[in-house]
Structure formats: C-alpha cells, structure tokens
Short mmCIF file of C-alpha atoms in Angstrom, two decimals:
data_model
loop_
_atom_site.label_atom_id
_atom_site.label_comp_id
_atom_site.label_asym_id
_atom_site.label_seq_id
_atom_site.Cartn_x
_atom_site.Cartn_y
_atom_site.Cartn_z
CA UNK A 1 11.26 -36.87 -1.65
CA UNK A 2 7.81 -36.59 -2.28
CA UNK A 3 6.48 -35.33 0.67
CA UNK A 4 9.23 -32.65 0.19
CA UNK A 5 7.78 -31.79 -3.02
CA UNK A 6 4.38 -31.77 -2.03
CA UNK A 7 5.20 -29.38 1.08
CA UNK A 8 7.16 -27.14 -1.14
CA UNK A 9 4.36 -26.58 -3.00
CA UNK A 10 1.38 -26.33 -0.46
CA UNK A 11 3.59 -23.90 1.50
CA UNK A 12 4.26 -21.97 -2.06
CA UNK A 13 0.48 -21.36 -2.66
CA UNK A 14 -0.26 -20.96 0.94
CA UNK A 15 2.18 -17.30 0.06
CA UNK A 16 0.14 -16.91 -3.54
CA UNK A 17 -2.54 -16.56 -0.82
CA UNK A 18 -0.79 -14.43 1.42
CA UNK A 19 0.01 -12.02 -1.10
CA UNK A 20 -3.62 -10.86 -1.16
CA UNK A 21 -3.15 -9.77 2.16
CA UNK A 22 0.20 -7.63 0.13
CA UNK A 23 -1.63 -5.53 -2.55
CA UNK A 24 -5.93 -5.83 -1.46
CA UNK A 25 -7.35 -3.26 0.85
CA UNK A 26 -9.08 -4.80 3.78
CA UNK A 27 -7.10 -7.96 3.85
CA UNK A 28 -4.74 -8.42 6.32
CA UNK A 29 -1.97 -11.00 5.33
CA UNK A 30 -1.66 -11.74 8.77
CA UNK A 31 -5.21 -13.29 8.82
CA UNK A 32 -4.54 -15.13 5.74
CA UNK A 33 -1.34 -16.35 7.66
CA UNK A 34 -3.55 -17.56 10.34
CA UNK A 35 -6.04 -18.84 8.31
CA UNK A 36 -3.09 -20.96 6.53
CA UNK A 37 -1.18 -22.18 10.00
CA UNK A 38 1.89 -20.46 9.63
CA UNK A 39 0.97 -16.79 11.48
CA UNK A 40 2.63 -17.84 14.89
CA UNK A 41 6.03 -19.56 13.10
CA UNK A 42 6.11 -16.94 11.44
CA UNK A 43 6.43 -14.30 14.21
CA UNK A 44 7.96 -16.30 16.37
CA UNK A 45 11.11 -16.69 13.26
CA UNK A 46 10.87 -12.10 13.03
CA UNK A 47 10.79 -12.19 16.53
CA UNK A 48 13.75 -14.71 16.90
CA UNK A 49 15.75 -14.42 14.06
CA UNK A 50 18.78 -15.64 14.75
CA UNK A 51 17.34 -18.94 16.90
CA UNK A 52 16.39 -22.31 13.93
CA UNK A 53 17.14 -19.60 11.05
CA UNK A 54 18.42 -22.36 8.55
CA UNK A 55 15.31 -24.38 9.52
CA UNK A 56 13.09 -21.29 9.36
CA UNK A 57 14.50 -20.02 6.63
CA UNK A 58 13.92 -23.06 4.62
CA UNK A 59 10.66 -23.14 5.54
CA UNK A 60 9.64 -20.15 4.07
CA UNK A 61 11.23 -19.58 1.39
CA UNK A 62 8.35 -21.31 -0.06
CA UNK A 63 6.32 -18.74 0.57
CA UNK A 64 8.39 -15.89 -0.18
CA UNK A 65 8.28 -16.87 -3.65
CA UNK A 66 4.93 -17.92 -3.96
CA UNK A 67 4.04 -14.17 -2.16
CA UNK A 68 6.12 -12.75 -4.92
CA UNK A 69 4.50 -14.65 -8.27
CA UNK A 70 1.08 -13.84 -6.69
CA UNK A 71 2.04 -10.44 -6.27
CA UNK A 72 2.74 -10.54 -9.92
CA UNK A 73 0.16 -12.52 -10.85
CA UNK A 74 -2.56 -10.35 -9.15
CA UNK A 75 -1.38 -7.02 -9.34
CA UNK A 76 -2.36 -6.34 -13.55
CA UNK A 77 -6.41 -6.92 -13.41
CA UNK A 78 -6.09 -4.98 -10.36
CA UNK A 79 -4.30 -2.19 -11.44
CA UNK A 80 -6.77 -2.32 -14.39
CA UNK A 81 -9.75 -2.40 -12.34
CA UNK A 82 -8.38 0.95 -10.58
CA UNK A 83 -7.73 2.69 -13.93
CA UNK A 84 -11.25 1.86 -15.15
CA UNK A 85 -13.64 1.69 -12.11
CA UNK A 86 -12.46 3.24 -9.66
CA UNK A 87 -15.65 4.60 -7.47
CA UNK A 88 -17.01 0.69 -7.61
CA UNK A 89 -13.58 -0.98 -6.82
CA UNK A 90 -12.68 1.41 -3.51
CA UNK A 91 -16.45 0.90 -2.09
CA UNK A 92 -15.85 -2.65 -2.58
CA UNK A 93 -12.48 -2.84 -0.65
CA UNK A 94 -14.25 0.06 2.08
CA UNK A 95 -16.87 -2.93 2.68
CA UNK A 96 -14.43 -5.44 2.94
CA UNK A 97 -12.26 -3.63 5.80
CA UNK A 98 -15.85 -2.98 6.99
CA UNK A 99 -16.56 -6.65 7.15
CA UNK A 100 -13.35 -7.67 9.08
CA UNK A 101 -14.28 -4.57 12.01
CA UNK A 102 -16.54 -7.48 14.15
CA UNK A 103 -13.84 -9.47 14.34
CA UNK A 104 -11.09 -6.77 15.38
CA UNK A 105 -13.67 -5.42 17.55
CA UNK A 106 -14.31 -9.27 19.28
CA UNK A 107 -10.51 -9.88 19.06
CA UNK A 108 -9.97 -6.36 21.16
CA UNK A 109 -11.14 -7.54 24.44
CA UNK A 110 -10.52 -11.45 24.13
CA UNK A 111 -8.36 -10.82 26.86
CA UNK A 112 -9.37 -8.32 28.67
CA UNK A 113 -12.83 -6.41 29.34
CA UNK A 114 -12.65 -2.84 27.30
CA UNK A 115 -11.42 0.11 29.70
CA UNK A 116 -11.82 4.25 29.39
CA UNK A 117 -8.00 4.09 28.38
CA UNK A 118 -8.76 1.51 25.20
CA UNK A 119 -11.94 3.98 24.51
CA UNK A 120 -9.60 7.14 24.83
CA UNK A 121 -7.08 5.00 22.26
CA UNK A 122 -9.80 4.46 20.03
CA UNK A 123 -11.23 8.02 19.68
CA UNK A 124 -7.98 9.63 19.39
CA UNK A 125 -6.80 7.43 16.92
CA UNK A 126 -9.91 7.61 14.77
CA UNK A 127 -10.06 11.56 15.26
CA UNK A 128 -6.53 12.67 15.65
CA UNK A 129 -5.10 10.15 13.45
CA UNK A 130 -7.93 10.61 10.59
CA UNK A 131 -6.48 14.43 10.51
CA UNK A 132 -2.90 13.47 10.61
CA UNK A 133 -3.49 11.02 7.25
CA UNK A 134 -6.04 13.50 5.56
CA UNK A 135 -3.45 16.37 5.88
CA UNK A 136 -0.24 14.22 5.51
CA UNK A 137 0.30 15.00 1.96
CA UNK A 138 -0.34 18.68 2.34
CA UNK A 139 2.37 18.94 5.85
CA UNK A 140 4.92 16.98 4.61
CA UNK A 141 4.62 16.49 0.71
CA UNK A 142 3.49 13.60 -1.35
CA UNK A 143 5.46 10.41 -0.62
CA UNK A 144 7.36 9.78 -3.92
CA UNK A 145 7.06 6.47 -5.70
CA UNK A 146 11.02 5.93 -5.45
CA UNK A 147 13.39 3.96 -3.24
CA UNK A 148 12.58 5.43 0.04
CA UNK A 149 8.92 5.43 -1.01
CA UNK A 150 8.70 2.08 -1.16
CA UNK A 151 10.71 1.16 1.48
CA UNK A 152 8.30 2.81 3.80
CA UNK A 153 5.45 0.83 1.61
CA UNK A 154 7.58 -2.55 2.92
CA UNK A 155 7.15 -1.01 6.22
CA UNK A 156 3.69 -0.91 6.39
CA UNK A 157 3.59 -4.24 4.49
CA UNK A 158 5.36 -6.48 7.41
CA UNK A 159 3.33 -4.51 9.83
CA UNK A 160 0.29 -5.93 8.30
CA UNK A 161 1.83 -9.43 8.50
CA UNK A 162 2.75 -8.63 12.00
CA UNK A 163 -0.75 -7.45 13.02
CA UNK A 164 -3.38 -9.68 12.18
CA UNK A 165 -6.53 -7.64 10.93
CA UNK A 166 -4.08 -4.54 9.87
CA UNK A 167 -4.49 -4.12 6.48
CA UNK A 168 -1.62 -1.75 4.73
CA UNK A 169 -3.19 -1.08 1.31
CA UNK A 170 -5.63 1.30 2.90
CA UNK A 171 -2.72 3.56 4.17
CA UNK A 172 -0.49 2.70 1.09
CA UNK A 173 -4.00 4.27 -0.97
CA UNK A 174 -3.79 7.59 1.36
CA UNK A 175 -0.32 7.94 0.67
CA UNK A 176 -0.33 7.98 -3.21
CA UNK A 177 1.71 4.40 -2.94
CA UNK A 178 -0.28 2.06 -4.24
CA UNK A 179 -0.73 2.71 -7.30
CA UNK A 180 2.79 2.93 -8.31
CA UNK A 181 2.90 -0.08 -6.15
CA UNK A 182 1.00 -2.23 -8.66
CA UNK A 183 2.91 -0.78 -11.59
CA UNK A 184 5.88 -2.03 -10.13
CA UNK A 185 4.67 -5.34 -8.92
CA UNK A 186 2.90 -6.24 -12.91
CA UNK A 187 6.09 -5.41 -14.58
CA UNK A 188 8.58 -7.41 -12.33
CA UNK A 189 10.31 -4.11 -11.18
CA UNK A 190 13.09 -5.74 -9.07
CA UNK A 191 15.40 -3.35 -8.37
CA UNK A 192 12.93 -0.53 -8.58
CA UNK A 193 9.66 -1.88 -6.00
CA UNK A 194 10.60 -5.69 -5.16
CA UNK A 195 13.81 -4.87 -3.23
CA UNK A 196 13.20 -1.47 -1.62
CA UNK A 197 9.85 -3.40 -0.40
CA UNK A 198 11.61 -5.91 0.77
CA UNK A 199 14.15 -3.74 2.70
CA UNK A 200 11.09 -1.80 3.92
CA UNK A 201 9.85 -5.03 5.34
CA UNK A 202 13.46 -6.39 6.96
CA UNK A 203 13.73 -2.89 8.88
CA UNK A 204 10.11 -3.13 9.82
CA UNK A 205 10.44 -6.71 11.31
CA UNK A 206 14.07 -6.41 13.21
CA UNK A 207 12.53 -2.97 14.22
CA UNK A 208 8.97 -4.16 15.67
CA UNK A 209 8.68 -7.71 15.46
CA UNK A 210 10.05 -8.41 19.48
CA UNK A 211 8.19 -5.08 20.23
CA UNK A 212 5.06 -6.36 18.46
CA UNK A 213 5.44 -9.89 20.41
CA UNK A 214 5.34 -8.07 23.76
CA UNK A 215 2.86 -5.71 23.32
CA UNK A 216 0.12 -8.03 22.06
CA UNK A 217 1.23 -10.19 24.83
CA UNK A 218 1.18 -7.39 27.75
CA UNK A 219 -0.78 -4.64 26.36
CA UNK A 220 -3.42 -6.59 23.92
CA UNK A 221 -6.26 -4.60 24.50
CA UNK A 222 -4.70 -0.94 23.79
CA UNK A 223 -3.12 -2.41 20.87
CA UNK A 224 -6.40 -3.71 18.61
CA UNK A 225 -7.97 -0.05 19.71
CA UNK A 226 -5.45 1.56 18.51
CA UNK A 227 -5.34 -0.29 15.71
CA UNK A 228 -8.97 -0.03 15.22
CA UNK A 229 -8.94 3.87 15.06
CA UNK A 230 -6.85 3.62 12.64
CA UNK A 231 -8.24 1.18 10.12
CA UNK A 232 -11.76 3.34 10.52
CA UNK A 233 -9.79 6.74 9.77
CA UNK A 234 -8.18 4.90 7.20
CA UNK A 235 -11.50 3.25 5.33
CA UNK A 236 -13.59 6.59 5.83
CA UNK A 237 -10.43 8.52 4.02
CA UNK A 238 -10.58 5.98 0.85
CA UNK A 239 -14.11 7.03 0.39
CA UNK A 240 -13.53 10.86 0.69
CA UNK A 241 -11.65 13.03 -2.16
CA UNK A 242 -8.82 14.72 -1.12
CA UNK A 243 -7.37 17.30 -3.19
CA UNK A 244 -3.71 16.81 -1.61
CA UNK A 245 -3.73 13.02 -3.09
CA UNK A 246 -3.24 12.49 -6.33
CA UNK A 247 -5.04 8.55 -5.72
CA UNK A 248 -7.63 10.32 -4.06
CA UNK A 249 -11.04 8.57 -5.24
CA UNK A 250 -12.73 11.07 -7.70
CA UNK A 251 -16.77 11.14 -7.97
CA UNK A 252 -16.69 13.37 -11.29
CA UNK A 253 -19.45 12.19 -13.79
CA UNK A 254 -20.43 9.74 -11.47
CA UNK A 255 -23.45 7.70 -13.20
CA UNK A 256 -26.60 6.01 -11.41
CA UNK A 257 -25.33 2.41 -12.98
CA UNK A 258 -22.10 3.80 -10.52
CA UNK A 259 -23.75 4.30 -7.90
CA UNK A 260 -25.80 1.01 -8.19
CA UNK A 261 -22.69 -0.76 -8.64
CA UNK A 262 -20.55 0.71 -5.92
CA UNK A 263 -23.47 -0.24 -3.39
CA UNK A 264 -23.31 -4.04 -4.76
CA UNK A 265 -19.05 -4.39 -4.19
CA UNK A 266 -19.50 -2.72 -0.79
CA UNK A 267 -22.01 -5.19 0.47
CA UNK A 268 -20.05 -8.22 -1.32
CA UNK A 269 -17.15 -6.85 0.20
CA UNK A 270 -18.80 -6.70 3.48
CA UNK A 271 -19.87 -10.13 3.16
CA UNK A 272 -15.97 -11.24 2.34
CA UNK A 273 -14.42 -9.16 4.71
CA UNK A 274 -16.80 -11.13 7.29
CA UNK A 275 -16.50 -14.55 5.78
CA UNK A 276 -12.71 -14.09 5.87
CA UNK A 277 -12.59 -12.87 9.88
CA UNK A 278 -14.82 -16.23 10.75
CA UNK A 279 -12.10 -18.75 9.05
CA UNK A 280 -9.56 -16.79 11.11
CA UNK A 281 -11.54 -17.50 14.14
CA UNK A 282 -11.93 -21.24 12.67
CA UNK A 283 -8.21 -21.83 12.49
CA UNK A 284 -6.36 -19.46 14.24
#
C-alpha cells in the first residue's frame, strides 16, 4: 500500500512537471515526458487506446491531475509576468525555444543523413509557414477565446505532447490564445478552458496519435524539418509586433533597463532551453 502511495505521488508531480511543457513557450511537454520516463507509454496508450486502457488509464491519471494543479498553480505569476513585463518575459521564452533548436536539429537526422527534400521542408515551412501565421489573424479573423477556441488550443497542446521538442505556447501566443489561456487556467475555469482543452486534446490524439507513431517511425527525418520551420517562424513571430494580434509583443516606451533585461532572459533562456534538450538526450 505504500509503494502505491508513493507511485501515486511521484507519477502526480512527474505531470506538475509536465504541465510546464502546457502553458511555457519553448518547452515541449513531450521532452519533459521523456525526461520523466513516461513519453513512450504514453504514446504507445494515444496510439493504442483501446489495448491495457484500465491499466493505462490508471496509470495516468496521476498525472492528469498533477498536469492540471500545476497548470493552476503556474499559470497566475505567469500571467502576471505577461501583464507587467512583457518585452523581457517573450525574449526570455524566444531564447529558450532557441536553446532547444541543437537538439531538434541533432534529433532531425538521428536516423537518417539530411536530404534536398528535408532542406526543401525546412525552407518552406520557415518561409511559407512564417507568412501563413503572420497573416492568419488578418485572412481568417482572430481566433476567439471561447469553446472552439480552446478546443483548437487542446489541439495544439497534445500535439506538443505527441512531438517531442514541439512547443504549442509559441503558436497559442500568435493566435491571441494564450493569454486567455492563463486567465482560464488561474481561475479554475472548468467548463469554460479545462474541458474544451481537454476535448481539443482527445480529438487531437484519436486524430494523430497512430498517424504521429508512423510517421516518426517511417518518415523521421521530414517530420523534425518540418517541425523545425515551424518552431523558427514561430519564435521569430513572438519577437515581431503584429498589428493583426492583439498579444502581439509591443516595444512602445521601451527603456534601456528593458533592453538590458530582455538580453539577460534571452541568454538564461538559451542556457535552459539547452540544459533541458541535454537531460532529454540523458534519459530519453
């Protein structure tokens, strides 16, 4: 009975660590879910739903509600921190998705040496798709911060459990999201954030999880370019204003002490990002 106890609890802050990877730009939770032992369980159970799903299921439930108190745990000083500082927080989570680009660079052609096609991936991802998510807002209207919203947020979410080194956030900034996010997550909005999230991230793993599986398995190499184009859109996009966002990053009044600062969260975030892609190499 003990042991039970004490494995209900390591596996319930082991998702109070995952949910990091949830709500911080440039942490993936799939690294942290590496980093923790559970990543390949994990996909294997969204993969294979239906095969050990009482086992499974008991497993992590653990860690759903440890991802959900750290969600609510973590997402008040942050939203805080975006209210107030702004300019110094967003460099600081650009240099952490910074830091983890060695990694998803190194993890790219682990299996395979790097082709024209992954280069072609790459540059139309990072050029193409960079235009698609500047524009987004103004081509199809802001995404709103209701139901659907935030379904699509729990989308993006499982994807970045599902792809180790994706990080959502980024995207979830870009699309006027996150913010409202982090409202919803600080005052326990169940009905309102928690569950369309959490449909979101259902339909994203029935959806992509077996698809996911295979393509990482038969097509690893075009996947992590891909995947890089998009994370360095994504990162140069949270550093440039855009007047269709309303979470755009703003650079009005901007102050040397600013600037100083900005430069100091960027290179610690640099420094994390990189710290955090060598313990998933450690104990992946």
């Amino acid at each position: 009975m003990k042991n039970r106890q004490e494995n209900f609890f390591i596996r319930f802050f082991k998702g109070v660590i995952i949910a990091l990877g949830f709500i911080l730009p440039g942490v993936s939770g799939g690294v942290l879910a590496a980093i923790l032992g559970i990543y390949e369980r994990l996909l294997h159970f969204m993969a294979h739903f239906r095969k050990n799903f009482k086992k499974d299921f008991m497993y992590f439930l653990p860690v759903g509600i440890g991802g959900i108190v750290g969600i609510g745990l973590l997402s008040k000083p942050l939203e805080f921190l975006l209210a107030h500082y702004q300019v110094i927080v967003l460099w600081g989570f650009a240099g952490a998705i910074i830091g983890t680009l060695p990694a998803l660079i190194k993890e790219s052609t682990s299996r395979s040496k790097r082709d024209f096609f992954d280069i072609s991936w790459f540059f139309a991802m990072l050029i193409l798709g960079g235009l698609f998510l500047f524009f987004m807002s103004e081509i199809f209207g802001t995404i709103p911060a209701n139901f659907f919203g935030f379904v699509i947020a729990g989308m993006l979410i499982a994807l970045g459990v599902l792809v180790p080194g994706l990080s959502p956030s980024n995207l979830l900034l870009i699309l006027g999201l996150y913010t409202p996010m982090l409202t919803g997550f600080k005052n326990f909005d169940i009905m309102g954030v928690f569950l369309p999230i959490a449909v979101g991230g259902v339909i994203s793993m029935a959806l992509f999880s077996k698809g996911m599986e295979y393509l990482i398995k038969h097509h690893h190499s075009r996947v992590y370019h891909f995947i890089l184009g998009i994370v360095v859109a994504s990162t140069i996009l949270i550093l440039v204003p855009n007047p269709n966002s309303e979470e755009t990053i703003s650079y009005a009044g901007i102050t040397g002490m600013t600037i100083m600062l900005s430069v100091i969260t960027f290179i610690l975030g640099m420094l994390l990002g990189l710290w955090m892609s060598k313990l998933e190499d450690k104990y992946k």
